[in-house]
Coordinates of C-alpha atoms in Angstrom, one line a residue:
M1 CA -26.7 29.1 -22.1
K2 CA -24.7 28.5 -19.1
P3 CA -25.7 25.5 -16.7
P4 CA -27.0 26.6 -13.3
P5 CA -24.4 26.8 -10.6
I6 CA -23.7 23.7 -8.6
E7 CA -25.1 24.0 -4.9
L8 CA -23.4 22.2 -2.3
P9 CA -25.1 20.5 0.5
E10 CA -25.4 22.6 3.7
K11 CA -22.8 20.9 5.7
Y12 CA -20.6 19.9 2.7
Y13 CA -17.6 20.8 4.8
L14 CA -18.5 18.3 7.4
D15 CA -18.7 15.6 4.8
Y16 CA -15.4 16.4 3.4
F17 CA -13.7 16.3 6.7
R18 CA -15.2 12.9 7.5
M19 CA -14.1 11.7 4.0
L20 CA -10.5 12.8 4.7
L21 CA -10.5 11.1 8.2
E22 CA -11.9 7.8 6.8
H23 CA -9.3 7.9 3.9
V24 CA -6.4 8.5 6.3
Q25 CA -7.7 5.9 8.8
T26 CA -8.0 3.4 6.1
Q27 CA -4.6 4.1 4.4
Y28 CA -2.5 4.9 7.5
A29 CA -3.9 3.0 10.4
K30 CA -0.7 1.4 11.1
I31 CA 1.4 4.7 11.2
L32 CA -0.9 7.0 13.1
S33 CA 0.4 8.2 16.4
P34 CA -1.6 7.4 19.6
S35 CA -2.7 11.1 19.7
E36 CA -4.1 10.8 16.1
K37 CA -6.0 7.8 16.7
S38 CA -7.5 9.4 19.9
F39 CA -8.6 12.4 17.9
I40 CA -10.5 10.2 15.3
R41 CA -12.2 8.2 18.1
S42 CA -13.1 11.4 20.0
F43 CA -14.3 13.4 16.9
H44 CA -16.7 10.8 16.1
K45 CA -18.1 10.9 19.4
L46 CA -18.9 14.5 19.2
G47 CA -22.4 15.9 18.5
E48 CA -22.9 17.2 14.8
D49 CA -23.2 20.5 16.1
A50 CA -19.8 20.6 17.9
Q51 CA -18.1 18.7 14.6
C52 CA -19.6 21.4 12.5
L53 CA -18.4 24.4 14.6
F54 CA -14.9 22.9 15.0
I55 CA -14.3 22.3 11.3
R56 CA -15.8 25.6 10.3
L57 CA -13.1 27.3 12.6
V58 CA -10.4 24.9 11.4
N59 CA -11.1 25.8 7.8
R60 CA -10.6 29.5 8.6
R61 CA -7.2 31.3 8.7
G62 CA -5.8 31.5 12.1
V63 CA -6.3 29.7 15.3
F64 CA -7.6 32.5 17.7
F65 CA -11.2 33.6 17.2
R66 CA -13.8 36.1 18.7
M67 CA -16.7 34.1 19.5
N68 CA -19.0 37.0 19.5
K69 CA -18.3 37.1 15.8
I70 CA -19.0 33.6 15.1
Q71 CA -22.4 32.5 13.8
Y72 CA -23.4 29.7 11.5
Q73 CA -27.0 29.0 10.8
E74 CA -26.6 25.4 10.3
V75 CA -25.2 24.8 14.0
E76 CA -28.4 24.7 15.9
H77 CA -27.1 24.8 19.4
P78 CA -24.0 27.0 19.2
E79 CA -23.5 27.5 23.1
A80 CA -23.7 23.8 23.8
A81 CA -21.2 23.0 21.0
L82 CA -18.9 25.5 22.2
Q83 CA -19.1 24.3 25.8
L84 CA -18.6 20.6 24.6
L85 CA -15.5 21.7 22.5
L86 CA -14.1 23.5 25.3
R87 CA -14.5 20.5 27.7
R88 CA -13.0 18.1 25.3
K89 CA -10.0 20.5 24.8
Y90 CA -10.8 21.1 21.0
F91 CA -11.0 24.8 22.1
T92 CA -9.1 26.5 24.9
K93 CA -10.1 30.2 26.1
L94 CA -7.4 32.8 25.8
N95 CA -5.2 32.7 28.7
T96 CA -1.6 33.3 29.8
S97 CA -0.2 30.3 28.3
H98 CA -0.7 32.0 25.0
V99 CA 1.7 34.7 25.6
D100 CA 4.0 33.6 22.8
E101 CA 1.1 33.9 20.2
L102 CA -0.2 37.3 21.6
V103 CA 0.7 38.8 18.2
W104 CA -1.8 36.5 16.5
V105 CA -4.6 37.5 19.1
L106 CA -4.1 41.2 18.6
H107 CA -4.2 40.7 14.8
I108 CA -7.9 39.6 15.0
F109 CA -8.9 43.2 16.2
T110 CA -9.2 46.1 13.9
K111 CA -7.0 49.2 14.7
P112 CA -10.0 51.2 16.2
E113 CA -11.0 48.2 18.4
L114 CA -7.2 48.0 19.7
L115 CA -7.1 51.6 20.5
L116 CA -10.5 51.4 22.4
L117 CA -9.2 48.4 24.3
I118 CA -6.0 50.3 25.6
K119 CA -7.4 53.7 25.8
P120 CA -8.4 53.5 29.5
I121 CA -4.9 52.4 30.7
L122 CA -2.9 55.2 28.8
E123 CA -2.2 58.7 29.3
K124 CA -3.8 61.0 26.7
Q125 CA -0.5 62.0 25.2
Q126 CA 0.6 58.5 24.9
F127 CA -2.6 57.4 23.3
S128 CA -2.6 60.2 20.9
Q129 CA 0.8 59.1 19.5
L130 CA -0.4 55.6 19.2
R131 CA -3.4 56.5 17.1
K132 CA -0.9 57.7 14.3
L133 CA 0.6 54.2 13.9
K134 CA -0.5 51.7 11.4
K135 CA -2.0 48.5 12.7
P136 CA 1.3 46.3 12.5
E137 CA 3.3 49.0 14.0
L138 CA 0.8 49.5 16.8
I139 CA 0.7 45.9 17.6
E140 CA 4.4 45.8 17.9
V141 CA 4.3 48.8 20.3
L142 CA 1.5 47.4 22.5
I143 CA 3.4 44.2 23.0
Q144 CA 6.5 46.2 24.1
L145 CA 4.7 48.9 26.2
I146 CA 2.1 46.8 28.1
P147 CA 3.0 43.6 29.9
T148 CA 1.6 40.5 28.0
A149 CA -0.5 39.3 31.1
D150 CA -2.1 42.8 31.4
L151 CA -2.9 42.7 27.8
I152 CA -4.4 39.4 27.9
K153 CA -6.5 40.2 30.9
L154 CA -7.9 43.5 29.0
I155 CA -9.0 41.2 26.3
Q156 CA -10.5 38.5 28.7
D157 CA -12.6 41.1 30.3
Q158 CA -13.8 42.5 27.0
E159 CA -14.9 39.2 25.3
L160 CA -14.4 35.6 24.8
I161 CA -11.5 34.6 22.6
I162 CA -10.9 30.9 22.0
R163 CA -8.0 29.0 20.5
V164 CA -8.5 26.0 18.2
E165 CA -6.4 23.1 19.3
K166 CA -5.4 19.8 17.7
D167 CA -3.0 21.7 15.3
N168 CA -0.5 18.8 15.1
E169 CA -3.0 16.2 14.4
L170 CA -4.8 18.2 12.0
E171 CA -1.7 19.0 10.1
M172 CA -0.6 15.4 9.9
F173 CA -4.0 14.2 8.6
K174 CA -4.0 16.7 5.8
F175 CA -0.4 16.0 5.1
L176 CA -1.0 12.2 4.8
Y177 CA -4.0 12.9 2.6
F178 CA -2.5 15.3 0.2
G179 CA 1.2 14.4 0.6
H180 CA 2.2 18.0 0.8
L181 CA 1.4 21.2 3.1
D182 CA -0.5 23.2 0.3
G183 CA -3.4 20.8 0.2
D184 CA -6.5 22.1 1.9
M185 CA -10.3 21.3 2.0
T186 CA -11.1 23.8 -0.6
Q187 CA -9.9 21.3 -3.0
F188 CA -13.1 19.3 -2.5
V189 CA -15.1 22.5 -3.1
V190 CA -13.2 23.1 -6.5
R191 CA -13.7 19.6 -7.7
D192 CA -17.6 19.3 -6.8
I193 CA -18.5 22.8 -8.1
G194 CA -17.0 21.6 -11.4
Y195 CA -14.3 24.1 -11.5
I196 CA -11.7 21.3 -12.1
K197 CA -12.4 17.9 -13.6
T198 CA -10.4 14.8 -12.3
E199 CA -10.3 11.3 -13.0
A200 CA -12.8 9.0 -11.3
Y201 CA -10.4 6.6 -9.3
D202 CA -11.3 3.1 -7.9
Q203 CA -11.1 3.9 -4.4
S204 CA -10.1 0.3 -3.5
K205 CA -6.9 0.8 -5.8
L206 CA -5.7 4.0 -4.0
K207 CA -2.3 3.1 -2.4
A208 CA -0.7 4.8 0.6
L209 CA 2.0 7.4 -0.4
F210 CA 4.0 6.9 2.9
K211 CA 4.8 3.3 3.7
T212 CA 6.3 4.1 7.2
R213 CA 6.0 6.8 9.8
Q214 CA 9.4 7.9 9.3
E215 CA 8.9 8.7 5.6
A216 CA 5.9 10.9 6.5
E217 CA 7.7 12.8 9.4
D218 CA 10.8 13.3 7.1
K219 CA 8.9 14.8 4.3
L220 CA 6.8 16.9 6.5
K221 CA 9.7 18.2 8.3
I222 CA 11.6 19.2 5.0
C223 CA 8.2 20.7 3.8
K224 CA 7.9 22.9 7.0
V225 CA 11.6 23.8 6.6
Y226 CA 11.1 25.0 3.2
R227 CA 8.1 27.0 4.2
E228 CA 10.2 28.7 6.9
F229 CA 12.9 29.5 4.4
K230 CA 10.4 31.2 2.2
C231 CA 9.1 33.3 5.1
M232 CA 12.6 34.3 5.9
R233 CA 13.4 35.3 2.3
D234 CA 10.2 36.7 1.2
E235 CA 8.5 38.2 4.5
L236 CA 11.3 38.8 6.9
M237 CA 13.7 39.8 4.1
L238 CA 16.7 38.2 5.8
T239 CA 20.0 38.3 4.1
A240 CA 21.3 35.2 2.6
D241 CA 24.3 34.7 5.0
L242 CA 21.7 34.7 8.0
I243 CA 19.5 32.2 6.3
Y244 CA 22.6 29.9 5.7
E245 CA 23.4 30.2 9.4
W246 CA 19.9 29.0 10.1
F247 CA 20.3 26.2 7.5
E248 CA 23.5 25.0 9.0
R249 CA 22.0 24.9 12.5
L250 CA 19.4 22.5 11.1
D251 CA 22.2 20.1 10.4
L252 CA 20.0 18.3 7.7
K253 CA 22.0 15.5 6.2
R254 CA 20.8 13.9 2.8
E255 CA 21.7 10.5 4.0
N256 CA 19.4 10.6 7.0
L257 CA 16.3 11.6 4.9
S258 CA 13.8 9.1 3.5
E259 CA 13.5 9.1 -0.5
L260 CA 10.2 11.0 -0.6
A261 CA 11.7 14.0 1.2
L262 CA 14.7 14.4 -1.2
A263 CA 12.7 16.4 -3.9
Q264 CA 11.9 19.1 -1.4
Y265 CA 15.3 19.0 0.2
D266 CA 16.9 19.5 -3.4
K267 CA 14.5 22.5 -4.0
L268 CA 15.6 24.1 -0.7
C269 CA 19.3 23.7 -1.5
L270 CA 18.8 25.2 -5.0
R271 CA 16.9 28.1 -3.8
L272 CA 19.2 29.0 -1.0
G273 CA 22.4 28.3 -3.0
K274 CA 20.9 30.9 -5.7
M275 CA 20.2 33.5 -3.1
L276 CA 23.7 33.1 -1.7
E277 CA 25.1 33.6 -5.2
Q278 CA 23.1 36.7 -6.0
Q279 CA 24.2 38.2 -2.8
N280 CA 27.9 37.3 -3.7
F281 CA 28.4 34.8 -0.8
L282 CA 30.1 32.5 -3.3
K283 CA 31.9 30.0 -0.8
L284 CA 28.7 29.6 1.0
A285 CA 26.7 29.1 -2.0
L286 CA 29.3 26.5 -3.0
N287 CA 28.9 24.7 0.3
V288 CA 25.0 24.4 -0.1
Y289 CA 25.2 23.2 -3.8
Q290 CA 27.3 20.4 -2.4
H291 CA 24.2 18.9 -0.7
T292 CA 22.5 18.1 -4.1
D293 CA 23.3 16.9 -7.6
H294 CA 19.7 18.0 -8.9
P295 CA 20.1 20.3 -11.9
P296 CA 21.6 23.0 -12.0
A297 CA 23.5 22.3 -8.9
R298 CA 26.6 20.6 -10.6
E299 CA 26.7 23.5 -13.2
R300 CA 26.6 26.0 -10.4
R301 CA 29.3 24.3 -8.7
V302 CA 31.6 24.1 -11.6
R303 CA 31.0 27.8 -12.4
L304 CA 31.8 28.7 -8.7
L305 CA 34.8 26.7 -8.5
H306 CA 36.2 28.3 -11.6
K307 CA 35.3 31.7 -10.3
L308 CA 37.2 31.0 -7.1
G309 CA 40.3 30.0 -9.0
L310 CA 39.9 26.3 -8.1
L311 CA 40.4 25.1 -11.7
E312 CA 41.5 21.6 -11.2
E313 CA 38.3 20.7 -9.3
A314 CA 36.0 22.5 -11.7
L315 CA 37.5 20.5 -14.5
S316 CA 37.2 17.2 -12.5
Q317 CA 33.4 17.9 -11.8
C318 CA 33.0 19.2 -15.2
Q319 CA 34.1 15.9 -16.8
L320 CA 32.0 13.9 -14.5
M321 CA 29.1 15.9 -15.7
Q322 CA 30.2 15.4 -19.4
K323 CA 30.1 11.5 -18.7
A324 CA 26.6 11.4 -17.3
P325 CA 24.4 14.6 -18.0
A326 CA 21.4 14.8 -16.2
N327 CA 19.6 16.8 -18.9
A328 CA 20.4 18.8 -22.0
E329 CA 21.6 21.9 -20.1
E330 CA 24.2 19.8 -18.4
R331 CA 25.2 18.0 -21.5
F332 CA 26.1 21.2 -23.6
F333 CA 27.5 23.1 -20.7
A334 CA 29.8 20.5 -19.6
E335 CA 31.3 20.3 -23.2
D336 CA 31.6 23.9 -23.7
F337 CA 33.0 24.8 -20.2
C338 CA 35.5 21.8 -20.2
N339 CA 36.9 23.3 -23.3
R340 CA 37.0 26.7 -21.6
I341 CA 38.8 25.7 -18.6
Q342 CA 41.4 23.5 -20.7
K343 CA 41.6 26.6 -23.0
K344 CA 40.8 24.6 -26.2
K345 CA 38.8 25.8 -29.0
R346 CA 35.5 26.6 -27.8
T347 CA 32.5 25.3 -29.8
R348 CA 29.7 26.7 -28.2
K349 CA 27.3 24.3 -29.9
V350 CA 24.1 26.2 -29.0
T351 CA 25.4 29.6 -30.3
D352 CA 27.0 28.2 -33.4
Y353 CA 23.8 26.2 -34.3
L354 CA 21.9 29.5 -34.2
K355 CA 24.5 31.4 -36.1
N356 CA 24.6 28.8 -38.8
S357 CA 20.6 28.8 -39.4
R358 CA 18.5 30.5 -42.1
C359 CA 17.8 34.0 -41.8
I360 CA 14.6 36.0 -43.1
T361 CA 13.6 39.6 -43.1
L362 CA 10.2 40.6 -41.7
G363 CA 8.7 44.0 -41.2
D364 CA 8.9 45.9 -38.0
E365 CA 4.9 45.3 -37.5
H366 CA 5.7 41.8 -36.5
K367 CA 8.3 42.6 -33.6
A368 CA 5.6 41.9 -31.1
Y369 CA 4.4 38.5 -32.4
V370 CA 7.6 37.3 -34.3
E371 CA 6.3 33.7 -34.6
Q372 CA 3.0 34.9 -36.2
G373 CA 5.1 37.1 -38.6
V374 CA 7.0 33.8 -39.7
L375 CA 3.8 32.1 -40.2
I376 CA 2.4 34.7 -42.3
Y377 CA 5.8 34.9 -44.3
L378 CA 5.4 31.0 -44.8
Q379 CA 1.7 31.2 -45.7
E380 CA 2.5 33.7 -48.4
K381 CA 4.6 31.1 -50.0
G382 CA 1.8 28.5 -49.9
Q383 CA 2.3 26.6 -46.6
M384 CA -0.2 26.1 -43.8
G385 CA 1.1 26.2 -40.2
V386 CA 0.3 26.7 -36.4
H387 CA 2.2 28.0 -33.5
T388 CA 2.4 24.9 -31.3
E389 CA 5.6 24.9 -29.4
N390 CA 5.3 22.3 -26.7
Y391 CA 1.4 22.0 -27.1
L392 CA 1.4 19.7 -30.1
W393 CA 3.8 17.1 -28.5
R394 CA 2.5 17.2 -25.1
G395 CA -1.1 16.8 -26.6
M396 CA 0.1 13.8 -28.6
F397 CA 1.5 12.3 -25.4
G398 CA -1.7 12.9 -23.6
L399 CA -4.1 11.7 -26.1
L400 CA -2.4 8.5 -27.0
L401 CA -1.2 7.5 -23.6
W402 CA -4.0 8.9 -21.2
D403 CA -5.1 5.5 -19.8
I404 CA -1.5 4.5 -19.3
I405 CA -0.6 7.8 -17.4
F406 CA -3.7 7.4 -15.1
D407 CA -3.2 3.5 -14.7
Q408 CA -4.0 2.9 -11.0
D409 CA -2.0 -0.4 -11.0
S410 CA 1.1 1.9 -11.3
E411 CA 0.4 2.6 -7.5
A412 CA 1.1 6.3 -8.1
F413 CA -2.5 7.4 -7.0
H414 CA -3.1 8.0 -3.4
H415 CA -6.2 10.2 -2.8
P416 CA -9.2 10.9 -4.8
L417 CA -8.3 14.6 -5.7
Q418 CA -5.1 13.7 -7.3
T419 CA -4.5 15.2 -10.6
V420 CA -1.0 13.7 -11.5
P421 CA 0.8 10.5 -10.7
S422 CA 3.0 10.8 -7.8
D423 CA 6.0 9.2 -10.0
F424 CA 5.2 11.4 -13.0
Y425 CA 8.4 13.4 -12.8
T426 CA 10.6 10.7 -11.6
P427 CA 12.4 7.8 -13.4
L428 CA 9.8 5.5 -11.9
F429 CA 7.1 6.7 -14.3
L430 CA 8.9 5.0 -17.2
E431 CA 10.2 2.1 -15.2
K432 CA 6.8 1.1 -14.1
R433 CA 5.1 1.6 -17.6
N434 CA 7.8 0.8 -20.2
G435 CA 6.1 -2.4 -21.3
A436 CA 2.6 -0.7 -21.6
L437 CA 4.2 2.2 -23.4
L438 CA 6.0 0.1 -25.9
Q439 CA 3.0 -1.9 -26.5
R440 CA 1.0 1.4 -27.3
M441 CA 3.6 2.4 -29.6
K442 CA 2.7 -0.5 -31.9
V443 CA -0.9 1.3 -32.4
L444 CA 1.1 4.0 -34.5
S445 CA 1.5 1.4 -37.3
H446 CA -2.2 1.1 -37.5
P447 CA -4.0 4.2 -38.4
K448 CA -7.5 3.2 -37.6
R449 CA -6.6 2.1 -34.0
F450 CA -4.5 5.3 -33.6
Y451 CA -7.4 7.5 -34.4
N452 CA -9.8 5.6 -32.3
I453 CA -7.8 5.9 -29.2
V454 CA -6.8 9.7 -29.5
R455 CA -10.6 10.6 -30.6
H456 CA -11.8 8.4 -27.6
H457 CA -9.7 10.2 -25.1
F458 CA -10.4 13.6 -26.6
E459 CA -14.0 13.2 -26.5
S460 CA -14.3 11.5 -23.2
K461 CA -11.7 13.3 -21.2
M462 CA -12.0 16.9 -22.6
G463 CA -11.3 19.4 -19.9
M464 CA -10.1 17.1 -17.5
S465 CA -6.9 17.9 -15.6
N466 CA -3.8 16.4 -16.9
P467 CA -0.2 17.4 -16.0
I468 CA 1.1 17.3 -19.6
M469 CA -1.5 18.9 -21.7
G470 CA -3.9 21.9 -22.3
W471 CA -7.4 21.6 -23.9
H472 CA -8.4 23.4 -27.1
E473 CA -10.9 22.4 -29.6
D474 CA -8.1 22.2 -32.3
L475 CA -6.0 19.9 -30.5
L476 CA -7.3 16.6 -31.8
S477 CA -7.1 17.8 -35.6
L478 CA -3.6 19.0 -34.8
V479 CA -2.5 15.9 -33.4
E480 CA -3.9 13.9 -36.3
R481 CA -2.0 16.2 -38.8
C482 CA 1.2 15.6 -37.1
Y483 CA 0.5 11.7 -37.4
A484 CA -0.4 11.9 -41.0
C485 CA 2.9 13.8 -41.8
L486 CA 5.5 11.8 -39.6
K487 CA 6.4 8.0 -39.7
P488 CA 5.1 5.8 -36.8
E489 CA 8.7 5.1 -35.5
Q490 CA 9.6 8.9 -35.6
I491 CA 6.6 9.6 -33.2
S492 CA 7.2 6.6 -31.1
N493 CA 10.8 7.7 -30.5
V494 CA 9.9 11.3 -29.7
L495 CA 7.3 10.0 -27.1
M496 CA 9.5 7.4 -25.6
E497 CA 12.1 10.2 -25.2
M498 CA 9.8 12.6 -23.7
A499 CA 8.8 9.5 -21.1
K500 CA 12.4 9.3 -20.0
N501 CA 12.3 12.6 -18.3
L502 CA 8.8 14.2 -18.2
K503 CA 10.1 17.4 -16.2
E504 CA 12.6 18.2 -18.8
N505 CA 11.8 16.6 -22.2
T506 CA 8.3 18.0 -22.4
K507 CA 9.5 21.4 -23.2
G508 CA 12.0 23.1 -25.7
F509 CA 10.1 21.8 -28.8
P510 CA 10.2 24.1 -31.9
D511 CA 7.7 27.1 -32.0
L512 CA 5.8 26.3 -35.4
F513 CA 4.4 23.2 -37.3
V514 CA 4.0 24.0 -41.0
W515 CA 3.1 21.9 -43.7
D516 CA 1.9 21.7 -47.5
E517 CA 0.8 19.1 -49.7
Q518 CA 4.3 17.6 -50.2
S519 CA 6.1 18.2 -47.0
Y520 CA 6.2 19.6 -43.4
R521 CA 8.7 21.2 -41.1
F522 CA 9.1 22.0 -37.3
I523 CA 10.5 25.5 -37.0
E524 CA 12.3 27.3 -34.0
V525 CA 11.9 31.0 -34.4
K526 CA 14.5 33.4 -33.2
S527 CA 14.5 37.2 -33.3
P528 CA 17.6 39.2 -33.2
T529 CA 17.9 39.4 -29.4
D530 CA 16.8 35.7 -28.8
Q531 CA 19.1 32.9 -27.9
L532 CA 18.7 29.1 -28.4
S533 CA 18.3 27.2 -25.2
A534 CA 20.0 23.9 -24.6
Q535 CA 16.8 21.9 -24.5
Q536 CA 15.7 23.5 -27.9
L537 CA 19.0 22.4 -29.4
Y538 CA 18.5 18.9 -27.8
W539 CA 15.1 18.3 -29.6
L540 CA 16.5 19.9 -32.9
H541 CA 19.4 17.4 -32.7
F542 CA 17.1 14.6 -31.8
F543 CA 14.7 15.5 -34.7
E544 CA 17.7 15.4 -37.0
Q545 CA 18.7 11.9 -35.7
Q546 CA 15.0 10.6 -36.3
G547 CA 14.9 12.0 -39.9
I548 CA 12.2 14.5 -38.7
S549 CA 12.3 17.8 -40.8
A550 CA 13.2 20.8 -38.3
E551 CA 15.2 24.0 -38.5
V552 CA 15.8 27.2 -36.9
I553 CA 14.7 30.4 -38.7
R554 CA 16.4 33.7 -37.5
V555 CA 14.5 36.9 -38.1
S556 CA 16.0 40.2 -38.8
W557 CA 13.9 43.5 -39.1
N558 CA 13.4 45.5 -42.4

């Protein structure tokens, strides 16, 4: 029987906003601007009705609202609240200063309402033509056809439209709280109705993500730039060369940005570079990739230099990558491509490894689920097995190291809704926790202690959000089976290798884990059309070095 749904208090949204303000004021008092400090003081002086009305509208999409459509039962005196918010400049009435935002004003009306609004001022034939248009087309024509001041007057005479103000302050408050632009107040709701379970953090140990105003402003700027890029690419459908011109005008220099802004900056460069490549603006793509070394930027630069005939420069960059690869993709690419440029014998390690692997024949009925077909094949030979892929090793990492991942002394937790340490995908994760991780690895030599830890975390954290693992009732038994098959030092070495780069090294593990009474194997399954990725080969090599039984099985069809 399902538990009854959780009911939130009537003014839950106001409670959440107050929590957010209190947290921001506590963590960031020293870096708040005068206008942000003024907002907090004045907001607390508003009556509760005014606070509720303001937050209700702030949490809705858009900034313009038709007040005759707004009604909230918990706001006892809505007219008084509205007038107070207008006097205190939290709201402004629609006026001619909003001409640049007129398109958003018109969008809050339906098409029939817009037609009714303009009917008295248009000729019959002209009006008849406009009726055939879709709403977005109609709005575009109205803005061109009717002077904006006249349109605003028409709307003002019809009803009261207000604009919610304090945009900049509200944007910064939410950004300081969540650390990115995608956070919103619904995350409080999602948590409190039980849709997602998070760790219960000690509020006194939460640390500010941003140490200076400059750090916050730099990251906010890059996040807004990236959002604008996505709009130009996905909504406006601009060509890559036009977006490149916009990017160049921004004159964003990596060396002028704070460390916290660089990840989003790298992402912007990689997405724009890829778009330019796809549209065959190769030299422009090369220019953009020069702004970052984040994978796969260096690989793309080498490929573009080679394609543009700049062989010496391509070889030089390829050799630099070969000396210090950022991940498995760079490692294998650099070696293969250096040989290609120098016209040496091409080893193609990834391809060669696959060609030299064992091959079995299965019936056509397994084409849709090839891994399951291999499991059935092995089970017929007396072996047990599970299709685990990354799930097993990520689960082992999460269950054994949960308390270390979520250790608040790492200073990587900044607000109560956080589901992942802020340093999780950075080198800082291992740097800060190396001692604790090595100490925990010693537990692997003591079965009773190992079982106690993973069982405790499985039972007490079941269903809780964790960036590295998924929950299933068989996860614990699978982790324990793996522990029983491998040596402690083998498991330790795999987990520590994962911790070196949690973005890259938590993927690429073999598809299957199989065992019988005497042995076990990890198996990567490849159908005739599948290729072995560099990350998969990386783990196969690593397993071989550690003495962990692993292989590739190629499948052919009967």
